[in-house]
Amino acid sequence: MGDLVWIDGNYEVVRAVCPSCGVLNVYNRRSDLGNLSHIAHLRVGCQEENCQNSFAIGADDAGPAYRTAFYDSSEFMRGKRYALVVLSVVQSLEMFFAHALRELWLLKPFMHGPRSPNDLSELNASMVRLFEKTEKFAYTSMRNAFLVAACSPLPITVREGLVLVNALPDRPPTPGDQVLNGARQEVRTLLLSLKACDAHELRNKVVHQRAYRPSREDAESAVQRVGDILIPLAHKLGIEYDSF
């Protein structure tokens, strides 16, 4: 392990300096490494044509997709790419909603609920069903589904979670504040703030409305609003990281 080269990673790429020639290598997680999970130890080849030394990389700090997407925004901010800052932080929310539904409705019941011989196959089928139900959801539909899940009694078993998945409407309505007031006190304020957060509207202006070019103030505001909600909410719900 003494020759392990620490990497600088984000959601899509990892960077590592070749210990032989000193060239900074950039590897795409999917195309170059074929590995989308945490990298503890992996041998790679230097991309410098005159080197091609083999060395081990590791110490990957990548967390769940929503976290890496959010923290990628700091790199875009340093590069003054404010449109990408906005896209990144709103994408992190959308990824978080999907992560939260998997964790709250399926993975936590699987990990902590009563077990049966068919649990793993039921979990896999339920994960597929959840993806099918939500793959075409726009931002507001995913947000609304998450808001209801976060303030409702959680399932005990995967089978109970699948019932909730199947009950998802095609366009989940925005829950009223009285529904969110039923959440635990420590998450209620964050859920209300999430409901009021309009960072996705700025994202829509960037993407759809004449390719609006946001200012630094726009980008900083989006990062602040999303960051004040995203990380604390994940922590208080106990879903900061993937269960497995």
PDB file of C-alpha atoms in Angstrom:
ATOM      1  CA  MET A   1       0.000   0.000   0.000  1.00  0.00           C
ATOM      2  CA  GLY A   2       3.066   2.266   0.227  1.00  0.00           C
ATOM      3  CA  ASP A   3       2.906   3.171  -3.458  1.00  0.00           C
ATOM      4  CA  LEU A   4      -0.756   4.210  -3.343  1.00  0.00           C
ATOM      5  CA  VAL A   5      -1.378   7.508  -5.160  1.00  0.00           C
ATOM      6  CA  TRP A   6      -4.157   9.563  -3.600  1.00  0.00           C
ATOM      7  CA  ILE A   7      -6.712  10.867  -6.034  1.00  0.00           C
ATOM      8  CA  ASP A   8      -8.681  14.061  -6.421  1.00  0.00           C
ATOM      9  CA  GLY A   9     -12.139  12.861  -7.412  1.00  0.00           C
ATOM     10  CA  ASN A  10     -15.567  14.187  -8.226  1.00  0.00           C
ATOM     11  CA  TYR A  11     -18.809  12.763  -9.604  1.00  0.00           C
ATOM     12  CA  GLU A  12     -17.439  12.016 -13.091  1.00  0.00           C
ATOM     13  CA  VAL A  13     -13.650  11.969 -12.988  1.00  0.00           C
ATOM     14  CA  VAL A  14     -10.653  11.252 -10.783  1.00  0.00           C
ATOM     15  CA  ARG A  15      -7.261  12.909 -11.108  1.00  0.00           C
ATOM     16  CA  ALA A  16      -3.918  11.407 -10.119  1.00  0.00           C
ATOM     17  CA  VAL A  17      -0.308  12.415 -10.685  1.00  0.00           C
ATOM     18  CA  CYS A  18       1.852   9.635 -12.131  1.00  0.00           C
ATOM     19  CA  PRO A  19       4.667   8.913  -9.642  1.00  0.00           C
ATOM     20  CA  SER A  20       7.003   8.068 -12.529  1.00  0.00           C
ATOM     21  CA  CYS A  21       6.689  11.022 -14.924  1.00  0.00           C
ATOM     22  CA  GLY A  22       4.752  13.588 -12.859  1.00  0.00           C
ATOM     23  CA  VAL A  23       1.952  14.009 -15.434  1.00  0.00           C
ATOM     24  CA  LEU A  24      -1.532  14.762 -14.100  1.00  0.00           C
ATOM     25  CA  ASN A  25      -3.849  12.019 -15.379  1.00  0.00           C
ATOM     26  CA  VAL A  26      -7.599  12.511 -15.644  1.00  0.00           C
ATOM     27  CA  TYR A  27      -9.712   9.332 -15.683  1.00  0.00           C
ATOM     28  CA  ASN A  28     -13.422   9.234 -16.420  1.00  0.00           C
ATOM     29  CA  ARG A  29     -15.032   6.898 -13.895  1.00  0.00           C
ATOM     30  CA  ARG A  30     -17.178   5.128 -16.494  1.00  0.00           C
ATOM     31  CA  SER A  31     -15.216   5.287 -19.748  1.00  0.00           C
ATOM     32  CA  ASP A  32     -11.660   4.920 -18.435  1.00  0.00           C
ATOM     33  CA  LEU A  33     -12.061   3.017 -15.190  1.00  0.00           C
ATOM     34  CA  GLY A  34     -15.365   1.160 -15.582  1.00  0.00           C
ATOM     35  CA  ASN A  35     -15.928   1.811 -11.890  1.00  0.00           C
ATOM     36  CA  LEU A  36     -18.688   4.057 -10.557  1.00  0.00           C
ATOM     37  CA  SER A  37     -18.229   3.139  -6.914  1.00  0.00           C
ATOM     38  CA  HIS A  38     -15.768   4.235  -4.242  1.00  0.00           C
ATOM     39  CA  ILE A  39     -12.164   3.541  -5.267  1.00  0.00           C
ATOM     40  CA  ALA A  40     -10.094   2.178  -2.397  1.00  0.00           C
ATOM     41  CA  HIS A  41      -7.334   0.569  -4.497  1.00  0.00           C
ATOM     42  CA  LEU A  42      -7.166   0.314  -8.279  1.00  0.00           C
ATOM     43  CA  ARG A  43      -4.236  -0.070 -10.685  1.00  0.00           C
ATOM     44  CA  VAL A  44      -4.234   2.285 -13.653  1.00  0.00           C
ATOM     45  CA  GLY A  45      -1.891   3.131 -16.493  1.00  0.00           C
ATOM     46  CA  CYS A  46      -0.353   6.551 -17.003  1.00  0.00           C
ATOM     47  CA  GLN A  47      -1.976   8.317 -19.954  1.00  0.00           C
ATOM     48  CA  GLU A  48       1.269   9.975 -21.040  1.00  0.00           C
ATOM     49  CA  GLU A  49       2.251   8.277 -24.316  1.00  0.00           C
ATOM     50  CA  ASN A  50       5.960   8.132 -23.447  1.00  0.00           C
ATOM     51  CA  CYS A  51       5.394   6.785 -19.935  1.00  0.00           C
ATOM     52  CA  GLN A  52       2.460   4.371 -19.570  1.00  0.00           C
ATOM     53  CA  ASN A  53       3.667   3.423 -16.087  1.00  0.00           C
ATOM     54  CA  SER A  54       1.277   1.311 -14.014  1.00  0.00           C
ATOM     55  CA  PHE A  55       0.464   2.571 -10.530  1.00  0.00           C
ATOM     56  CA  ALA A  56      -2.196   2.188  -7.840  1.00  0.00           C
ATOM     57  CA  ILE A  57      -4.728   4.882  -7.016  1.00  0.00           C
ATOM     58  CA  GLY A  58      -7.058   5.097  -4.040  1.00  0.00           C
ATOM     59  CA  ALA A  59      -8.298   7.120  -1.068  1.00  0.00           C
ATOM     60  CA  ASP A  60     -11.378   8.147  -3.050  1.00  0.00           C
ATOM     61  CA  ASP A  61     -13.475  10.676  -1.157  1.00  0.00           C
ATOM     62  CA  ALA A  62     -16.524  10.270  -3.403  1.00  0.00           C
ATOM     63  CA  GLY A  63     -19.776   9.875  -1.515  1.00  0.00           C
ATOM     64  CA  PRO A  64     -23.318   9.314  -2.800  1.00  0.00           C
ATOM     65  CA  ALA A  65     -24.017  10.919  -6.167  1.00  0.00           C
ATOM     66  CA  TYR A  66     -26.007  13.813  -4.700  1.00  0.00           C
ATOM     67  CA  ARG A  67     -23.093  14.855  -2.476  1.00  0.00           C
ATOM     68  CA  THR A  68     -20.471  14.751  -5.205  1.00  0.00           C
ATOM     69  CA  ALA A  69     -22.749  16.677  -7.580  1.00  0.00           C
ATOM     70  CA  PHE A  70     -23.232  19.367  -4.944  1.00  0.00           C
ATOM     71  CA  TYR A  71     -19.538  19.671  -4.082  1.00  0.00           C
ATOM     72  CA  ASP A  72     -18.598  19.748  -7.778  1.00  0.00           C
ATOM     73  CA  SER A  73     -20.157  23.208  -7.806  1.00  0.00           C
ATOM     74  CA  SER A  74     -17.153  24.621  -5.922  1.00  0.00           C
ATOM     75  CA  GLU A  75     -14.865  23.708  -8.809  1.00  0.00           C
ATOM     76  CA  PHE A  76     -17.216  25.371 -11.290  1.00  0.00           C
ATOM     77  CA  MET A  77     -17.389  28.440  -9.042  1.00  0.00           C
ATOM     78  CA  ARG A  78     -13.608  28.762  -9.015  1.00  0.00           C
ATOM     79  CA  GLY A  79     -13.650  28.576 -12.808  1.00  0.00           C
ATOM     80  CA  LYS A  80     -16.408  31.247 -12.956  1.00  0.00           C
ATOM     81  CA  ARG A  81     -18.695  28.820 -14.791  1.00  0.00           C
ATOM     82  CA  TYR A  82     -21.806  30.024 -13.046  1.00  0.00           C
ATOM     83  CA  ALA A  83     -24.304  28.254 -15.295  1.00  0.00           C
ATOM     84  CA  LEU A  84     -22.688  24.927 -14.386  1.00  0.00           C
ATOM     85  CA  VAL A  85     -22.820  25.885 -10.700  1.00  0.00           C
ATOM     86  CA  VAL A  86     -26.589  26.306 -10.943  1.00  0.00           C
ATOM     87  CA  LEU A  87     -27.040  23.100 -12.948  1.00  0.00           C
ATOM     88  CA  SER A  88     -24.887  21.144 -10.511  1.00  0.00           C
ATOM     89  CA  VAL A  89     -26.611  22.194  -7.280  1.00  0.00           C
ATOM     90  CA  VAL A  90     -30.117  21.640  -8.655  1.00  0.00           C
ATOM     91  CA  GLN A  91     -29.062  18.271 -10.059  1.00  0.00           C
ATOM     92  CA  SER A  92     -27.780  17.399  -6.595  1.00  0.00           C
ATOM     93  CA  LEU A  93     -31.275  17.980  -5.202  1.00  0.00           C
ATOM     94  CA  GLU A  94     -32.857  15.774  -7.863  1.00  0.00           C
ATOM     95  CA  MET A  95     -30.307  13.046  -7.109  1.00  0.00           C
ATOM     96  CA  PHE A  96     -31.025  13.420  -3.413  1.00  0.00           C
ATOM     97  CA  PHE A  97     -34.758  12.924  -3.916  1.00  0.00           C
ATOM     98  CA  ALA A  98     -34.117   9.656  -5.760  1.00  0.00           C
ATOM     99  CA  HIS A  99     -31.562   8.586  -3.134  1.00  0.00           C
ATOM    100  CA  ALA A 100     -33.992   9.389  -0.321  1.00  0.00           C
ATOM    101  CA  LEU A 101     -36.879   7.393  -1.787  1.00  0.00           C
ATOM    102  CA  ARG A 102     -34.622   4.365  -2.232  1.00  0.00           C
ATOM    103  CA  GLU A 103     -33.283   4.662   1.301  1.00  0.00           C
ATOM    104  CA  LEU A 104     -36.502   5.475   3.176  1.00  0.00           C
ATOM    105  CA  TRP A 105     -38.852   3.130   1.355  1.00  0.00           C
ATOM    106  CA  LEU A 106     -36.660   0.186   0.367  1.00  0.00           C
ATOM    107  CA  LEU A 107     -33.073   0.009   1.603  1.00  0.00           C
ATOM    108  CA  LYS A 108     -33.623   0.829   5.270  1.00  0.00           C
ATOM    109  CA  PRO A 109     -36.523  -1.640   5.568  1.00  0.00           C
ATOM    110  CA  PHE A 110     -34.300  -4.236   3.917  1.00  0.00           C
ATOM    111  CA  MET A 111     -31.387  -3.535   6.264  1.00  0.00           C
ATOM    112  CA  HIS A 112     -33.286  -3.151   9.522  1.00  0.00           C
ATOM    113  CA  GLY A 113     -36.686  -4.802   9.128  1.00  0.00           C
ATOM    114  CA  PRO A 114     -37.707  -8.420   9.629  1.00  0.00           C
ATOM    115  CA  ARG A 115     -36.021 -10.721   7.103  1.00  0.00           C
ATOM    116  CA  SER A 116     -37.449 -13.412   4.830  1.00  0.00           C
ATOM    117  CA  PRO A 117     -35.787 -15.767   2.292  1.00  0.00           C
ATOM    118  CA  ASN A 118     -37.017 -13.726  -0.688  1.00  0.00           C
ATOM    119  CA  ASP A 119     -35.971 -10.308   0.648  1.00  0.00           C
ATOM    120  CA  LEU A 120     -33.104  -9.731  -1.792  1.00  0.00           C
ATOM    121  CA  SER A 121     -35.121 -10.611  -4.890  1.00  0.00           C
ATOM    122  CA  GLU A 122     -38.013  -8.478  -3.612  1.00  0.00           C
ATOM    123  CA  LEU A 123     -35.609  -5.591  -3.012  1.00  0.00           C
ATOM    124  CA  ASN A 124     -34.166  -5.805  -6.528  1.00  0.00           C
ATOM    125  CA  ALA A 125     -37.619  -5.945  -8.109  1.00  0.00           C
ATOM    126  CA  SER A 126     -38.806  -3.043  -5.953  1.00  0.00           C
ATOM    127  CA  MET A 127     -35.792  -0.922  -6.908  1.00  0.00           C
ATOM    128  CA  VAL A 128     -36.597  -1.507 -10.577  1.00  0.00           C
ATOM    129  CA  ARG A 129     -40.232  -0.595  -9.971  1.00  0.00           C
ATOM    130  CA  LEU A 130     -39.258   2.618  -8.178  1.00  0.00           C
ATOM    131  CA  PHE A 131     -37.087   3.630 -11.122  1.00  0.00           C
ATOM    132  CA  GLU A 132     -39.915   2.872 -13.561  1.00  0.00           C
ATOM    133  CA  LYS A 133     -42.366   4.975 -11.560  1.00  0.00           C
ATOM    134  CA  THR A 134     -40.083   7.998 -11.223  1.00  0.00           C
ATOM    135  CA  GLU A 135     -37.827   8.022 -14.307  1.00  0.00           C
ATOM    136  CA  LYS A 136     -39.978  10.635 -16.082  1.00  0.00           C
ATOM    137  CA  PHE A 137     -40.670  12.773 -13.027  1.00  0.00           C
ATOM    138  CA  ALA A 138     -39.756  16.448 -13.391  1.00  0.00           C
ATOM    139  CA  TYR A 139     -38.141  18.283 -10.494  1.00  0.00           C
ATOM    140  CA  THR A 140     -41.392  19.215  -8.763  1.00  0.00           C
ATOM    141  CA  SER A 141     -42.813  15.697  -8.981  1.00  0.00           C
ATOM    142  CA  MET A 142     -39.674  14.189  -7.431  1.00  0.00           C
ATOM    143  CA  ARG A 143     -39.597  16.877  -4.758  1.00  0.00           C
ATOM    144  CA  ASN A 144     -43.250  16.335  -3.900  1.00  0.00           C
ATOM    145  CA  ALA A 145     -42.826  12.564  -3.673  1.00  0.00           C
ATOM    146  CA  PHE A 146     -39.864  13.055  -1.357  1.00  0.00           C
ATOM    147  CA  LEU A 147     -41.660  15.613   0.838  1.00  0.00           C
ATOM    148  CA  VAL A 148     -44.531  13.214   1.453  1.00  0.00           C
ATOM    149  CA  ALA A 149     -42.138  10.317   2.151  1.00  0.00           C
ATOM    150  CA  ALA A 150     -40.111  12.386   4.609  1.00  0.00           C
ATOM    151  CA  CYS A 151     -43.094  13.368   6.756  1.00  0.00           C
ATOM    152  CA  SER A 152     -45.013  10.073   6.647  1.00  0.00           C
ATOM    153  CA  PRO A 153     -44.660   6.850   8.664  1.00  0.00           C
ATOM    154  CA  LEU A 154     -41.907   4.740   7.102  1.00  0.00           C
ATOM    155  CA  PRO A 155     -42.394   1.160   5.953  1.00  0.00           C
ATOM    156  CA  ILE A 156     -41.089  -1.692   8.101  1.00  0.00           C
ATOM    157  CA  THR A 157     -40.560  -4.181   5.272  1.00  0.00           C
ATOM    158  CA  VAL A 158     -39.586  -3.998   1.614  1.00  0.00           C
ATOM    159  CA  ARG A 159     -43.042  -5.249   0.708  1.00  0.00           C
ATOM    160  CA  GLU A 160     -44.628  -2.326   2.545  1.00  0.00           C
ATOM    161  CA  GLY A 161     -42.238   0.000   0.730  1.00  0.00           C
ATOM    162  CA  LEU A 162     -43.284  -1.429  -2.615  1.00  0.00           C
ATOM    163  CA  VAL A 163     -46.907  -0.607  -1.776  1.00  0.00           C
ATOM    164  CA  LEU A 164     -45.872   3.042  -1.394  1.00  0.00           C
ATOM    165  CA  VAL A 165     -43.920   2.921  -4.662  1.00  0.00           C
ATOM    166  CA  ASN A 166     -46.897   1.526  -6.562  1.00  0.00           C
ATOM    167  CA  ALA A 167     -49.173   4.168  -5.031  1.00  0.00           C
ATOM    168  CA  LEU A 168     -47.115   7.053  -6.447  1.00  0.00           C
ATOM    169  CA  PRO A 169     -49.300   9.111  -8.806  1.00  0.00           C
ATOM    170  CA  ASP A 170     -48.000  10.110 -12.226  1.00  0.00           C
ATOM    171  CA  ARG A 171     -47.678  13.723 -11.043  1.00  0.00           C
ATOM    172  CA  PRO A 172     -47.478  13.883  -7.245  1.00  0.00           C
ATOM    173  CA  PRO A 173     -49.182  17.079  -6.027  1.00  0.00           C
ATOM    174  CA  THR A 174     -47.436  19.612  -3.839  1.00  0.00           C
ATOM    175  CA  PRO A 175     -48.268  18.791  -0.213  1.00  0.00           C
ATOM    176  CA  GLY A 176     -49.779  21.555   1.878  1.00  0.00           C
ATOM    177  CA  ASP A 177     -47.900  23.029   4.807  1.00  0.00           C
ATOM    178  CA  GLN A 178     -50.271  21.224   7.148  1.00  0.00           C
ATOM    179  CA  VAL A 179     -48.967  17.909   5.791  1.00  0.00           C
ATOM    180  CA  LEU A 180     -45.353  18.949   6.307  1.00  0.00           C
ATOM    181  CA  ASN A 181     -46.173  20.131   9.812  1.00  0.00           C
ATOM    182  CA  GLY A 182     -46.742  16.474  10.618  1.00  0.00           C
ATOM    183  CA  ALA A 183     -43.026  15.775  10.189  1.00  0.00           C
ATOM    184  CA  ARG A 184     -40.642  15.393  13.099  1.00  0.00           C
ATOM    185  CA  GLN A 185     -39.744  18.757  14.577  1.00  0.00           C
ATOM    186  CA  GLU A 186     -36.064  18.481  13.645  1.00  0.00           C
ATOM    187  CA  VAL A 187     -36.853  18.157   9.922  1.00  0.00           C
ATOM    188  CA  ARG A 188     -40.047  20.220   9.621  1.00  0.00           C
ATOM    189  CA  THR A 189     -38.340  23.580   9.029  1.00  0.00           C
ATOM    190  CA  LEU A 190     -35.995  22.063   6.443  1.00  0.00           C
ATOM    191  CA  LEU A 191     -38.885  20.478   4.542  1.00  0.00           C
ATOM    192  CA  LEU A 192     -40.761  23.777   4.485  1.00  0.00           C
ATOM    193  CA  SER A 193     -37.595  25.509   3.233  1.00  0.00           C
ATOM    194  CA  LEU A 194     -37.193  22.891   0.521  1.00  0.00           C
ATOM    195  CA  LYS A 195     -40.769  23.391  -0.597  1.00  0.00           C
ATOM    196  CA  ALA A 196     -40.134  27.146  -0.872  1.00  0.00           C
ATOM    197  CA  CYS A 197     -36.732  26.814  -2.576  1.00  0.00           C
ATOM    198  CA  ASP A 198     -36.888  28.084  -6.169  1.00  0.00           C
ATOM    199  CA  ALA A 199     -33.342  27.257  -7.323  1.00  0.00           C
ATOM    200  CA  HIS A 200     -34.829  24.943  -9.964  1.00  0.00           C
ATOM    201  CA  GLU A 201     -36.551  27.918 -11.575  1.00  0.00           C
ATOM    202  CA  LEU A 202     -33.163  29.560 -12.098  1.00  0.00           C
ATOM    203  CA  ARG A 203     -31.933  26.257 -13.546  1.00  0.00           C
ATOM    204  CA  ASN A 204     -34.853  26.262 -15.981  1.00  0.00           C
ATOM    205  CA  LYS A 205     -33.923  29.770 -17.116  1.00  0.00           C
ATOM    206  CA  VAL A 206     -30.365  28.611 -17.761  1.00  0.00           C
ATOM    207  CA  VAL A 207     -31.448  25.532 -19.700  1.00  0.00           C
ATOM    208  CA  HIS A 208     -34.679  26.539 -21.421  1.00  0.00           C
ATOM    209  CA  GLN A 209     -35.099  30.298 -21.610  1.00  0.00           C
ATOM    210  CA  ARG A 210     -32.608  31.782 -24.066  1.00  0.00           C
ATOM    211  CA  ALA A 211     -29.699  30.123 -22.267  1.00  0.00           C
ATOM    212  CA  TYR A 212     -29.745  32.682 -19.458  1.00  0.00           C
ATOM    213  CA  ARG A 213     -26.229  33.358 -18.168  1.00  0.00           C
ATOM    214  CA  PRO A 214     -26.349  33.669 -14.374  1.00  0.00           C
ATOM    215  CA  SER A 215     -24.187  36.096 -12.429  1.00  0.00           C
ATOM    216  CA  ARG A 216     -21.851  35.156  -9.601  1.00  0.00           C
ATOM    217  CA  GLU A 217     -24.504  36.413  -7.205  1.00  0.00           C
ATOM    218  CA  ASP A 218     -27.064  34.085  -8.807  1.00  0.00           C
ATOM    219  CA  ALA A 219     -24.713  31.129  -8.452  1.00  0.00           C
ATOM    220  CA  GLU A 220     -23.719  31.928  -4.865  1.00  0.00           C
ATOM    221  CA  SER A 221     -27.361  32.299  -3.881  1.00  0.00           C
ATOM    222  CA  ALA A 222     -28.250  28.919  -5.415  1.00  0.00           C
ATOM    223  CA  VAL A 223     -25.377  27.198  -3.614  1.00  0.00           C
ATOM    224  CA  GLN A 224     -26.331  28.832  -0.321  1.00  0.00           C
ATOM    225  CA  ARG A 225     -30.030  27.991  -0.550  1.00  0.00           C
ATOM    226  CA  VAL A 226     -29.467  24.389  -1.583  1.00  0.00           C
ATOM    227  CA  GLY A 227     -26.583  23.795   0.826  1.00  0.00           C
ATOM    228  CA  ASP A 228     -28.555  25.111   3.799  1.00  0.00           C
ATOM    229  CA  ILE A 229     -31.168  22.432   3.118  1.00  0.00           C
ATOM    230  CA  LEU A 230     -29.506  19.457   1.467  1.00  0.00           C
ATOM    231  CA  ILE A 231     -26.726  18.374   3.811  1.00  0.00           C
ATOM    232  CA  PRO A 232     -28.555  19.048   7.126  1.00  0.00           C
ATOM    233  CA  LEU A 233     -31.698  17.307   5.864  1.00  0.00           C
ATOM    234  CA  ALA A 234     -29.799  14.211   4.772  1.00  0.00           C
ATOM    235  CA  HIS A 235     -28.130  14.084   8.182  1.00  0.00           C
ATOM    236  CA  LYS A 236     -31.330  14.495  10.192  1.00  0.00           C
ATOM    237  CA  LEU A 237     -33.094  11.815   8.134  1.00  0.00           C
ATOM    238  CA  GLY A 238     -30.162   9.446   8.582  1.00  0.00           C
ATOM    239  CA  ILE A 239     -29.623   9.035   4.843  1.00  0.00           C
ATOM    240  CA  GLU A 240     -26.343  10.885   4.276  1.00  0.00           C
ATOM    241  CA  TYR A 241     -24.767   7.849   2.668  1.00  0.00           C
ATOM    242  CA  ASP A 242     -25.819   4.803   0.685  1.00  0.00           C
ATOM    243  CA  SER A 243     -26.843   1.855   2.842  1.00  0.00           C
ATOM    244  CA  PHE A 244     -24.736  -0.401   0.611  1.00  0.00           C
TER     245      PHE A 244
END
